Coordinates of C-alpha atoms and ligand atoms in Angstrom, one line a residue:
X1 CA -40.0 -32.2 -67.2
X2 CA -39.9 -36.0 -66.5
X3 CA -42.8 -37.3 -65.0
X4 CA -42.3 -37.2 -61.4
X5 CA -45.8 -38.1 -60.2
X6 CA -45.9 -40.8 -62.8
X7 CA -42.7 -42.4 -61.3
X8 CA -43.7 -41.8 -57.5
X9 CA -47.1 -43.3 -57.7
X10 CA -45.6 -46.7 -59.8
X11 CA -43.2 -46.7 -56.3
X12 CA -46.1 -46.4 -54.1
X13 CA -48.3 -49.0 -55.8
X14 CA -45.0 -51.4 -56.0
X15 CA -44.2 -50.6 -52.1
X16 CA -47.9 -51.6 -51.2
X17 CA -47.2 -54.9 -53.5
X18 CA -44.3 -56.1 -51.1
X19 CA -45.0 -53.9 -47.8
X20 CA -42.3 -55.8 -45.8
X21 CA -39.2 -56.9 -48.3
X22 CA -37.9 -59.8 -46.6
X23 CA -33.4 -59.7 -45.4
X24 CA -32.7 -61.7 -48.7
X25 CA -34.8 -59.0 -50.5
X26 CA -32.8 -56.1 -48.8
X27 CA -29.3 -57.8 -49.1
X28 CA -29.9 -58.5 -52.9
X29 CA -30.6 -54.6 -53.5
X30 CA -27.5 -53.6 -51.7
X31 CA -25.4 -56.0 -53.8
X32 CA -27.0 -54.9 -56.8
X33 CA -25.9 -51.2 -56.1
X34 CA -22.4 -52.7 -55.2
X35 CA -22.1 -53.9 -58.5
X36 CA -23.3 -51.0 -60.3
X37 CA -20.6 -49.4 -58.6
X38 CA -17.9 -51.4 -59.0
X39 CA -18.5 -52.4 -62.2
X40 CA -19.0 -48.9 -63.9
X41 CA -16.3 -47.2 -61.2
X42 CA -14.6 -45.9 -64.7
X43 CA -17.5 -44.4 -66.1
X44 CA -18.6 -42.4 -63.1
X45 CA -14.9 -41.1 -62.2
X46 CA -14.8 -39.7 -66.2
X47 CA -18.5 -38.2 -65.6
X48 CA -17.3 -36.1 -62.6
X49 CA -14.0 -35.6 -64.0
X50 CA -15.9 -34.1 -66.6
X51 CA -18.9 -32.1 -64.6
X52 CA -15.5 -30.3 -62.3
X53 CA -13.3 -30.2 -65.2
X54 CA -10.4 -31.9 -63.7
X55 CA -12.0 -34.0 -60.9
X56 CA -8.6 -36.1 -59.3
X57 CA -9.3 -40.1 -59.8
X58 CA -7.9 -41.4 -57.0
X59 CA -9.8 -38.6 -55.4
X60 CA -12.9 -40.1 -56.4
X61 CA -11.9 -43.1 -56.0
X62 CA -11.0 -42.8 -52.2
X63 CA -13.9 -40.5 -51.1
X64 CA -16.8 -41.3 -53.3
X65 CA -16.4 -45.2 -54.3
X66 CA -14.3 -46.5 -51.1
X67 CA -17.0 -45.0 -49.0
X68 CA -19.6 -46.0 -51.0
X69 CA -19.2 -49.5 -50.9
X70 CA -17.4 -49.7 -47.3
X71 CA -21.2 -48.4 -46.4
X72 CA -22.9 -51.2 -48.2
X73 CA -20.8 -53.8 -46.8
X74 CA -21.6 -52.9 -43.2
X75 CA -25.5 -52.8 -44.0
X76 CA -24.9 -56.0 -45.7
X77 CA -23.1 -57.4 -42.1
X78 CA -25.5 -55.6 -39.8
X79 CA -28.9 -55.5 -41.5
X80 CA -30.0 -59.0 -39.8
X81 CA -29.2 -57.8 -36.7
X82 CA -30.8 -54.5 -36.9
X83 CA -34.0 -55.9 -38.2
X84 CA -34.4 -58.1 -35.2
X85 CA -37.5 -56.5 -33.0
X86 CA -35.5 -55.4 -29.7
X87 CA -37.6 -56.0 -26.9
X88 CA -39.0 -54.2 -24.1
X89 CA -40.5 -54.7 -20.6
X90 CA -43.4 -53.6 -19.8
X91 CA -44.8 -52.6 -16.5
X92 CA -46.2 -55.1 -14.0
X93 CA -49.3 -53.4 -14.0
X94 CA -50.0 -54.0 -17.2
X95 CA -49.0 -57.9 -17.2
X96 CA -49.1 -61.0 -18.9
X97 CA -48.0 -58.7 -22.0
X98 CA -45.0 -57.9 -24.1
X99 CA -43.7 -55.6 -25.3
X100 CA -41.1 -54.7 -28.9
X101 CA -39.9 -52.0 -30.9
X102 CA -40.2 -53.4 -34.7
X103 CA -38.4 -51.9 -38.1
X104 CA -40.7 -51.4 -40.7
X105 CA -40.4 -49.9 -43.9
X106 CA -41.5 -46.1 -44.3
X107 CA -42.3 -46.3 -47.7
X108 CA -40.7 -44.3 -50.7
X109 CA -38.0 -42.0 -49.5
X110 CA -36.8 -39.0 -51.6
X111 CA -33.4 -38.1 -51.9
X112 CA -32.3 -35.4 -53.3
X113 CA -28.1 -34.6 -53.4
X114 CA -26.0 -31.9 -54.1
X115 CA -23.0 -31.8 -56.5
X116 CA -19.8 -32.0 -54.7
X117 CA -19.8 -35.8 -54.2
X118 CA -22.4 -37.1 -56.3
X119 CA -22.1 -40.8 -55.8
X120 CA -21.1 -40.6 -52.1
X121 CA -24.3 -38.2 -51.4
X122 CA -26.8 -40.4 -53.2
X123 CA -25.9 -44.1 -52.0
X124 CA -25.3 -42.8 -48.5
X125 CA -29.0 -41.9 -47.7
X126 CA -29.9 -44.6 -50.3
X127 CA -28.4 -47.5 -49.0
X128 CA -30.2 -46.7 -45.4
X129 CA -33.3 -46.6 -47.7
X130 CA -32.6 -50.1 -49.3
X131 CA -31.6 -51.3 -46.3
X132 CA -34.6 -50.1 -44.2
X133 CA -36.5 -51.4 -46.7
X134 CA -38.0 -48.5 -48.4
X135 CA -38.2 -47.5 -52.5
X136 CA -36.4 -44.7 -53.5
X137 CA -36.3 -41.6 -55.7
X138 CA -33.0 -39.9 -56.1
X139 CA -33.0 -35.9 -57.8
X140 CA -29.4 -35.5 -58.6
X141 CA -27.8 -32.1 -59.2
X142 CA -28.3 -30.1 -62.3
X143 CA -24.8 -28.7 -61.6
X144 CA -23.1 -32.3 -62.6
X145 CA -25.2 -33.5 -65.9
X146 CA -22.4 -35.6 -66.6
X147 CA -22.6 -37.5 -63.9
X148 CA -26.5 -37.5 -63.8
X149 CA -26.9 -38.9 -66.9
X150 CA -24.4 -41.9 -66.9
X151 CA -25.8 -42.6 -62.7
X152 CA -29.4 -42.2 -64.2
X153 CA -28.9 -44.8 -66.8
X154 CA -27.0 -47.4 -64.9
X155 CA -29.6 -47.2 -62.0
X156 CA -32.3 -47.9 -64.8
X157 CA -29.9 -51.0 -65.8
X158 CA -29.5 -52.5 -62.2
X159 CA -32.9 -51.5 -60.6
X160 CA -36.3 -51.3 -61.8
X161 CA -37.9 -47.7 -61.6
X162 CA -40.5 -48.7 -59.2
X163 CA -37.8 -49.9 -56.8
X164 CA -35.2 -47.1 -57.4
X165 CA -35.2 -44.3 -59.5
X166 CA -32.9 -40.7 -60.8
X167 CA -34.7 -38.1 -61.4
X168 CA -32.4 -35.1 -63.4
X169 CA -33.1 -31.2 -64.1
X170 CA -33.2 -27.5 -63.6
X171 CA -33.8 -26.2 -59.8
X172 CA -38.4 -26.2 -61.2
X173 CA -37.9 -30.6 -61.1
X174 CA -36.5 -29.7 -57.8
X175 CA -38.8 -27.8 -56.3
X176 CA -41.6 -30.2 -57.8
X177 CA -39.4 -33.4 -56.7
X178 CA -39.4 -31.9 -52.8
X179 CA -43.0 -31.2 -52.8
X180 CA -43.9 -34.6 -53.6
X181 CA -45.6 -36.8 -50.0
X182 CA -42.3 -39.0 -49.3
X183 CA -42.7 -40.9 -46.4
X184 CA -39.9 -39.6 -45.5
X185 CA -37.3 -36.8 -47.7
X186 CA -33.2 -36.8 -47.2
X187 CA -32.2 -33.3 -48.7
X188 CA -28.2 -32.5 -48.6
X189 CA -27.5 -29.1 -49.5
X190 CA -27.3 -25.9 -48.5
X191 CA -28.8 -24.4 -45.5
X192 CA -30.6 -21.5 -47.8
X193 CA -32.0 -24.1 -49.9
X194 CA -32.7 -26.4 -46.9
X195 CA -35.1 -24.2 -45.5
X196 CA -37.2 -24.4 -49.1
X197 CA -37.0 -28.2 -48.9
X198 CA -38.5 -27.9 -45.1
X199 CA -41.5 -25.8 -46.1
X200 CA -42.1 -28.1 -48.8
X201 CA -42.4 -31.5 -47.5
X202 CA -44.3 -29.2 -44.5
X203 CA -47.5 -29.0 -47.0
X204 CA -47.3 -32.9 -46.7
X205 CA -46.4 -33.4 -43.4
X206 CA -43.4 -35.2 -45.0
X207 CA -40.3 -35.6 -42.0
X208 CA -37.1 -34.7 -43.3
X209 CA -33.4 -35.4 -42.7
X210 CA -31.8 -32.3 -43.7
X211 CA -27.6 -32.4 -44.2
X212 CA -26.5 -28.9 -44.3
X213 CA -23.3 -26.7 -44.5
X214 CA -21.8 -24.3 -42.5
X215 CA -18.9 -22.7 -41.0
X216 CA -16.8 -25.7 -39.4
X217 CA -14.2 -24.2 -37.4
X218 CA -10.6 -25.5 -36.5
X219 CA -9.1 -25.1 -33.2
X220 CA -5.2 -25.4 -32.7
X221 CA -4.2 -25.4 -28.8
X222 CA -0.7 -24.8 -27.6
X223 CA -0.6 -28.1 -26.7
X224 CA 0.1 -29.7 -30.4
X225 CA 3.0 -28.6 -32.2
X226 CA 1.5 -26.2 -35.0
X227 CA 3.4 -27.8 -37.6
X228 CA 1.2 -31.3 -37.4
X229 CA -1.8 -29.4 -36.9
X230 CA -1.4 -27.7 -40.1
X231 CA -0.1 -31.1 -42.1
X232 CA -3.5 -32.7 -40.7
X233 CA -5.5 -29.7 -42.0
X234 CA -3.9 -29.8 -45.4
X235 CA -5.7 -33.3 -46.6
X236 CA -9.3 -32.3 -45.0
X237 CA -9.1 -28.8 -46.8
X238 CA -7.7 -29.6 -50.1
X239 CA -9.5 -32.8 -50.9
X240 CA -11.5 -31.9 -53.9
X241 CA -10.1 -28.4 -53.3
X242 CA -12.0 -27.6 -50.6
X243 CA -16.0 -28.7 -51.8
X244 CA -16.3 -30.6 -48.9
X245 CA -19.4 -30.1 -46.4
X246 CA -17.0 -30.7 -43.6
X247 CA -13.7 -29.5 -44.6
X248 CA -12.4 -27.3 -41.8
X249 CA -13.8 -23.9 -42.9
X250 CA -11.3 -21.8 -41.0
X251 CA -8.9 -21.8 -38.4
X252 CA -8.3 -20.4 -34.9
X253 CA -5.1 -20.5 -33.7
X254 CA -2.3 -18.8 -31.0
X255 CA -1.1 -15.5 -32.6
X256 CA 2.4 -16.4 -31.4
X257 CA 2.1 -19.9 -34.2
X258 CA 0.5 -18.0 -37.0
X259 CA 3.5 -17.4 -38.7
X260 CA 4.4 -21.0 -38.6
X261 CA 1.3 -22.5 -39.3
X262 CA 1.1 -20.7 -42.8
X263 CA 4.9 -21.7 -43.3
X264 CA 3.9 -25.7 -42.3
X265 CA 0.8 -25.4 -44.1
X266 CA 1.9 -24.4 -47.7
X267 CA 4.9 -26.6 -47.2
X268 CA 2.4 -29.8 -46.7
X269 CA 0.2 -28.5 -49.6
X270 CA 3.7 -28.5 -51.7
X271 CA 4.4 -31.9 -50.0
X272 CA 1.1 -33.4 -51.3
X273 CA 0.6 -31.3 -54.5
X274 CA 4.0 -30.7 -55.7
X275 CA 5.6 -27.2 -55.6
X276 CA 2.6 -25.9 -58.3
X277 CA -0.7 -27.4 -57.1
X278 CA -2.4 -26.4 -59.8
X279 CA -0.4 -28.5 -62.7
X280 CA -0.7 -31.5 -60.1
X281 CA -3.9 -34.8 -61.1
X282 CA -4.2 -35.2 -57.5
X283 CA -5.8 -31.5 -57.0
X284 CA -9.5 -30.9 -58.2
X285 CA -10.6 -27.8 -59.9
X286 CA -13.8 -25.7 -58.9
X287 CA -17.1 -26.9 -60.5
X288 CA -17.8 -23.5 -62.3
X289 CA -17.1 -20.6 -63.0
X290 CA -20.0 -18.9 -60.7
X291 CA -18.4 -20.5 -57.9
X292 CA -14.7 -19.7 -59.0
X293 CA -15.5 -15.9 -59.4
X294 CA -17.8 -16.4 -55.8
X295 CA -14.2 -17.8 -54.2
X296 CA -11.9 -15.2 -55.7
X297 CA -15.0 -12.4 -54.8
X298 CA -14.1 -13.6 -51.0
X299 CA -10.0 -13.1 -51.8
X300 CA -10.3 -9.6 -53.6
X301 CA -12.8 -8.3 -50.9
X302 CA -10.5 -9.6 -48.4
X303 CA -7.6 -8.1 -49.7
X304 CA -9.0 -4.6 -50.0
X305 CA -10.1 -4.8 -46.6
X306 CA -6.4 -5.5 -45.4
X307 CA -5.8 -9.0 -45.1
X308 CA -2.5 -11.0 -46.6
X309 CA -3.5 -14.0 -49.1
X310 CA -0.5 -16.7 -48.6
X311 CA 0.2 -18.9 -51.7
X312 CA 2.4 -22.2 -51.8
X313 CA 3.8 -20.9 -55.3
X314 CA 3.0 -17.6 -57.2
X315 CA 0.0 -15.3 -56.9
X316 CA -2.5 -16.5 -59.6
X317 CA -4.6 -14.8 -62.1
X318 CA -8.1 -14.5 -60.1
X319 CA -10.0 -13.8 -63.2
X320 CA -9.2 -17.1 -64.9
X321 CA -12.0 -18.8 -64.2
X322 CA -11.3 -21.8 -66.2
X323 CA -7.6 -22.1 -64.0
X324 CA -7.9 -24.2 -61.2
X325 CA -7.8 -22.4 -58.1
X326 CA -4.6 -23.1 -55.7
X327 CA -5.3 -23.6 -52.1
X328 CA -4.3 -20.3 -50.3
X329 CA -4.2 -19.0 -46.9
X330 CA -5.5 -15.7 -45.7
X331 CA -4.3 -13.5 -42.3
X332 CA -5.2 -10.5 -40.9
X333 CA -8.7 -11.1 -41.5
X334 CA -12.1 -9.3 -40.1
X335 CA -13.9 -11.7 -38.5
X336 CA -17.1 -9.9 -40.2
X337 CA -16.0 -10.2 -43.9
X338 CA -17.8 -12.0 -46.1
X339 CA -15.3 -14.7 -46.1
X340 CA -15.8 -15.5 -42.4
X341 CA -19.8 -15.0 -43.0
X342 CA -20.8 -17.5 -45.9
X343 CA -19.6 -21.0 -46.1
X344 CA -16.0 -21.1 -48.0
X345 CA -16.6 -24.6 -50.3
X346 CA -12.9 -23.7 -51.8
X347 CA -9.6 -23.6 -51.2
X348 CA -9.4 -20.6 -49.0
X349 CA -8.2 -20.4 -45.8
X350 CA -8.8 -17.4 -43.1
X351 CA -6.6 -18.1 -39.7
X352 CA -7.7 -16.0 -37.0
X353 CA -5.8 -15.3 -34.1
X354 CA -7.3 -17.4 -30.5
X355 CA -5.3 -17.8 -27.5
X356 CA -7.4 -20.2 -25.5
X357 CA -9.6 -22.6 -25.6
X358 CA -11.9 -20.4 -23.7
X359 CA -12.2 -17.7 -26.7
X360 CA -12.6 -20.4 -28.9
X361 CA -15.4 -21.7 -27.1
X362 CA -17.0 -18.3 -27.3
X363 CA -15.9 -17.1 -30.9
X364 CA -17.8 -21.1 -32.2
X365 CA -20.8 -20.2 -29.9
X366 CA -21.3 -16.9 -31.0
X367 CA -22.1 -18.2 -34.2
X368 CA -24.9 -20.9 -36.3
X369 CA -23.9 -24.6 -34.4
X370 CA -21.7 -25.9 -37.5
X371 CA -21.6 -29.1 -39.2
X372 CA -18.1 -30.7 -38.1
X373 CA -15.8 -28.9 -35.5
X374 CA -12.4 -29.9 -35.4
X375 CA -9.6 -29.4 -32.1
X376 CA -6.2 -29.9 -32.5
X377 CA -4.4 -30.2 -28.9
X378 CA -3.1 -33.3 -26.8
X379 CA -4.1 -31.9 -23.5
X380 CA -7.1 -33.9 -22.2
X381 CA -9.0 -31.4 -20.7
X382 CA -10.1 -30.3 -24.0
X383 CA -12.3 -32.8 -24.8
X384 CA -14.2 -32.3 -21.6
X385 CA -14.3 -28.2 -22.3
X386 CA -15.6 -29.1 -26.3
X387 CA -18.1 -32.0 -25.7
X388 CA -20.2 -30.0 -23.2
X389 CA -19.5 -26.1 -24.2
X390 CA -20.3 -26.5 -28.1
X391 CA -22.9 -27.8 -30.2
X392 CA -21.8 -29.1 -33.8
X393 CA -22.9 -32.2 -36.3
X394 CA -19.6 -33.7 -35.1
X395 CA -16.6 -33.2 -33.3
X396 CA -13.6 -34.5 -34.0
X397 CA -10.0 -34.0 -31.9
X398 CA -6.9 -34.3 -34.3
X399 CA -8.0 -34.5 -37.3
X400 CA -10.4 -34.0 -39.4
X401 CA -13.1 -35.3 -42.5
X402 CA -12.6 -38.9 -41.9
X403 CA -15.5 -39.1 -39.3
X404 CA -17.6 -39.2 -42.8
X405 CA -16.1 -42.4 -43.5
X406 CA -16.9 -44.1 -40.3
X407 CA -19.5 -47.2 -40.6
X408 CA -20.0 -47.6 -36.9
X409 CA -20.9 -43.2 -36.5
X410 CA -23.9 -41.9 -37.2
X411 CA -23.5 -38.1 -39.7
X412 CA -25.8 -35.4 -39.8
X413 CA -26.3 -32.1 -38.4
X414 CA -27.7 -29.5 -35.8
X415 CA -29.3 -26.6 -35.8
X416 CA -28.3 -24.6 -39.2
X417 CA -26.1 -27.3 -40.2
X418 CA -28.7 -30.0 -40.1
X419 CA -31.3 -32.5 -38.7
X420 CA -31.5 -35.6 -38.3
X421 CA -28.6 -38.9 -38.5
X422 CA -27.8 -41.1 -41.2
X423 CA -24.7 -43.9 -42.1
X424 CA -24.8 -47.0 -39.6
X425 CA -28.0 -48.2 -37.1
X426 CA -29.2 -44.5 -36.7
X427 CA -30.0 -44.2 -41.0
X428 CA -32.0 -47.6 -40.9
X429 CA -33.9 -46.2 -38.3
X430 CA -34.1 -43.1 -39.7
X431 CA -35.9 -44.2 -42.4
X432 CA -37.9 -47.0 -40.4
X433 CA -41.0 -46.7 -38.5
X434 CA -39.6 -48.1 -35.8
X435 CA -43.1 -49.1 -34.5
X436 CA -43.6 -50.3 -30.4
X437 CA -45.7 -53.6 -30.1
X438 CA -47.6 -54.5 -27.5
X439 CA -49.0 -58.3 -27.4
X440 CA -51.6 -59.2 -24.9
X441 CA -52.7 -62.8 -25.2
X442 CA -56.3 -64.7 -23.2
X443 CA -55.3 -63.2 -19.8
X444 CA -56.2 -59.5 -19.2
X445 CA -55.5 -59.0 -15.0
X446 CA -56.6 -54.9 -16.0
X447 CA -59.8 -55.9 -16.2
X448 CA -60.0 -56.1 -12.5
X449 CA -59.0 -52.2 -12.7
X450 CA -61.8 -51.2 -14.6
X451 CA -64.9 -48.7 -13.6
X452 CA -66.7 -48.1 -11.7
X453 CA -64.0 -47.4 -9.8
X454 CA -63.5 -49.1 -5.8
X455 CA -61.3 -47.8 -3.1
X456 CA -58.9 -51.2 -3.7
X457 CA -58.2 -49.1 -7.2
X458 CA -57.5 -46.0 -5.4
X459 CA -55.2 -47.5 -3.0
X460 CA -52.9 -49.1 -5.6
X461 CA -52.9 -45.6 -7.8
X462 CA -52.2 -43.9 -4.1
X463 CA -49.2 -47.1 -3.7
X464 CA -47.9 -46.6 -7.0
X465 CA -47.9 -43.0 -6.9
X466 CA -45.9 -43.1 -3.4
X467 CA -43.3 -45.3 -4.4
Ligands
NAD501 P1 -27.9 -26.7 -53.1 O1 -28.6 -26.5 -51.8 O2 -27.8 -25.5 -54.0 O3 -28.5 -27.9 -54.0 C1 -28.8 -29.1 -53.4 C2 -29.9 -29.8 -54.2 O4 -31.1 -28.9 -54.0 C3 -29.7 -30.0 -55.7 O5 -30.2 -31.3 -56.0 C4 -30.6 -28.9 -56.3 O6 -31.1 -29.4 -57.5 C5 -31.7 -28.7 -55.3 N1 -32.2 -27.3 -55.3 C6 -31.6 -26.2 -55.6 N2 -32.4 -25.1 -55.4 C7 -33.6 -25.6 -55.0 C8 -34.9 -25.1 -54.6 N3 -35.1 -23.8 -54.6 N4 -35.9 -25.9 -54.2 C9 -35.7 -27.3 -54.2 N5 -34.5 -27.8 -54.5 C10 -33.5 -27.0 -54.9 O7 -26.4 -27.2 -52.6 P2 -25.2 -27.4 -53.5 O8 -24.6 -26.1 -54.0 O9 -25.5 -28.5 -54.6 O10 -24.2 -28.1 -52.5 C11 -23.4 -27.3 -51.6 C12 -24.0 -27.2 -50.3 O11 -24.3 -28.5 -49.8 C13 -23.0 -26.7 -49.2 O12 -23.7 -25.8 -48.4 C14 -22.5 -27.9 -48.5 O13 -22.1 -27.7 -47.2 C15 -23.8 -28.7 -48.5 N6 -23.4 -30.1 -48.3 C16 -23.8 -30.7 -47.1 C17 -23.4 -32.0 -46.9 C18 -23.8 -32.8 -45.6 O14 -23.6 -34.0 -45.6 N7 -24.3 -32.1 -44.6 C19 -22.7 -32.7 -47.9 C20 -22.4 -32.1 -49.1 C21 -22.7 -30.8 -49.3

């Protein structure tokens, strides 16, 4: 077991060294991560290409390293103006004073990611971290050792360990890693595992930012032809087949279009993957075989219980757990199987059958507030009905996963999907104390309010209180 306490108390004792890293400070640890990503890009792509089995480049490429850096170079543009104490009146009463809030650095931040976008998952939270300030320890995944090992060593090669750090192994260095006083701890993971991480960083009184899974639901109203719907779904569902924390989980839509939306569906996965998804570089495979069998558990128990599984080319063997696994859409399914209980993180589709809005509202509410919620419709009145009826991370209309990549919106959670923001102004002050100053100088007018108390005091507490 590495030494964890060894490593956190050399941050500590180097964040007590330099308390308030100055802007050039900041900026020259967000290039430095820049360059370790752009200059090893190859090496990390081959690591998770190798953890997943077949992880797609490009894939990579475009939602791990694009984001990556697109995140850095927005800190790098904002970070001046974030840092900038905002100021704030204060009341007459209390007069000549004034009054700021002020960023300061928390401290060392944990961070601890999970394994369907490695990179993406640690820089995210870790580039608030830099940019706030902050040191940072990072426990990756024991599920992607590739990738841990090459990320461990280039971070050792780009940063020094007291200023950022990778921690790897088995779930024990987690549990020890999320039990040590951070100032402040960024878990993404599971909800199940969430709740272990809570208690934790409880014994230290440690806050956390927890970014968590869950159901996320589509919508499709009659008022978008089901055919785009379904070719917008494709790209958000398939991307790295499915492991996404806010791929669309399932879908609700009219039982009149159900027909069609399988037919558009699998002819867009054809479109994208070719007419056998599973031969095609562009499609990932499933990171092990536990989770393969877990996926083709959901289709077996599903099928037994009635339901039709819709492929874009021929049935599969479900018991090859070293094939990849095709995207594939299921109807006729109980809205209590397991498939529609757990969180899918695969290829698998369930479309239920919803004929308005309102029973959409309803079905979403009836169930833990989920991480991304997705409506498909061009009538306006929708948004209205969504924004205030339904509680989820985010909520996107008519389309769906690229409100991840968005620089200028906050992600994270609610509920059982999550707490707390990070990405843009709401990470760095996430992991700032964003501490209110008040400045009085010579003059202090309270004085005159003072005891003992006269009736001139109790008149102006009687005026104010009356106004
Ligand atoms: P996980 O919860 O199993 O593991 C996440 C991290 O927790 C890993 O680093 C692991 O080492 C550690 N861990 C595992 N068991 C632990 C324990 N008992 N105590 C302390 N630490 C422990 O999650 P996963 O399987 O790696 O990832 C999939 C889940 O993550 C899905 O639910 C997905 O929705 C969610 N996720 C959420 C987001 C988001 O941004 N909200 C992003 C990606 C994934």
């Amino acid at each position: 077991m590495p030494d964890i306490n060894a490593l956190f108390d050399a941050q500590r004792r180097a964040f007590a060294q330099q308390p308030f890293p100055s802007l050039a400070e900041r900026k020259r640890r967000l290039r430095q991560l820049k360059r370790l990503i752009l200059d090893n890009e190859t090496a990390i792509a081959d690591a998770l290409n190798a953890d997943f089995g077949s992880r797609a480049f490009y894939e990579t490429r475009f939602i791990e390293v694009l984001p990556s850096v697109a995140n850095i170079n927005h800190n790098l543009s904002a970070l001046r103006r974030w840092m900038k104490p905002k100021r704030r009146l204060l009341h007459w009463l209390y007069q000549p004073a004034s009054g700021a809030i002020w960023a300061q650095p928390l401290g060392v931040v944990g961070i601890m990611v999970p394994w369907n976008y490695s990179l993406l998952l640690a820089t995210g939270p870790l580039v608030s971290a830099l940019a706030a300030g902050n040191r940072c320890m990072i426990k990756l995944s024991e599920l992607t050792p590739q990738f841990g090992a090459v990320f461990a060593q280039l971070v050792a090669d780009y940063f020094s360990p007291d200023e950022v750090t990778v921690i790897n192994g088995e779930v024990e260095v987690a549990q020890a890693f999320s039990a040590l006083p951070f100032d402040h701890l960024v878990f993404t993971g599971s909800t199940a595992v969430g709740r272990h991480i809570m208690s934790a960083a409880a014994a230290n009184l440690t806050p956390v930012t927890l970014e968590l899974g869950g159901k996320s639901p589509a919508f499709i109203d009659r008022s978008i032809p089901v055919a785009e719907a379904a070719r917008r779904l494709v790209f958000a569902k398939c991307t790295n087949a499915g492991q996404t924390c806010v791929a669309p989980d399932y879908v609700l839509c009219p039982t009149d279009h159900i027909d069609d939306f399988v037919a558009a569906y699998l002819a867009e996965v054809r479109r994208q993957y070719g007419a056998q998804p599973t031969a095609s570089a562009d499609y990932s495979a499933i990171i092990n075989a536990r989770q393969h069998q877990r996926l083709t558990g959901y289709l077996k128990q599903a099928q037994q219980a009635g339901a039709q599984l819709h492929w874009p080319d021929t049935a599969p063997d479900l018991d090859d757990t070293d094939a990849k696994l095709p995207p594939v859409v299921l109807t006729s399914v109980d809205p209590d199987s397991p498939v529609m209980q757990d969180e899918i993180f695969g290829p698998l589709l369930p479309v239920l059958p919803c004929d308005s809005a309102e029973a959409a509202i309803d079905f979403i509410n009836q169930r833990p507030r989920p991480l991304s919620l997705y409506v498909f419709g061009y009538d306006r009145a929708l948004k209205t009905h969504f924004q205030q009826r339904t509680h989820s991370g985010s909520l996107v209309f008519n389309d769906a996963l690229i409100q991840v990549a968005q620089d200028n919106l906050p992600f994270g959670g609610v509920g059982a999907s999550g707490m707390g923001h990070y990405h843009d102004r709401e990470g760095f002050e996430r992991l700032s104390k964003m501490k209110p100053i008040l400045s009085k100088g010579r003059i202090s007018t309270l004085k005159l309010a003072y005891p003992p108390y006269n009736r001139w005091i109790h008149r102006l507490i009687q005026w104010l209180l009356l106004r």
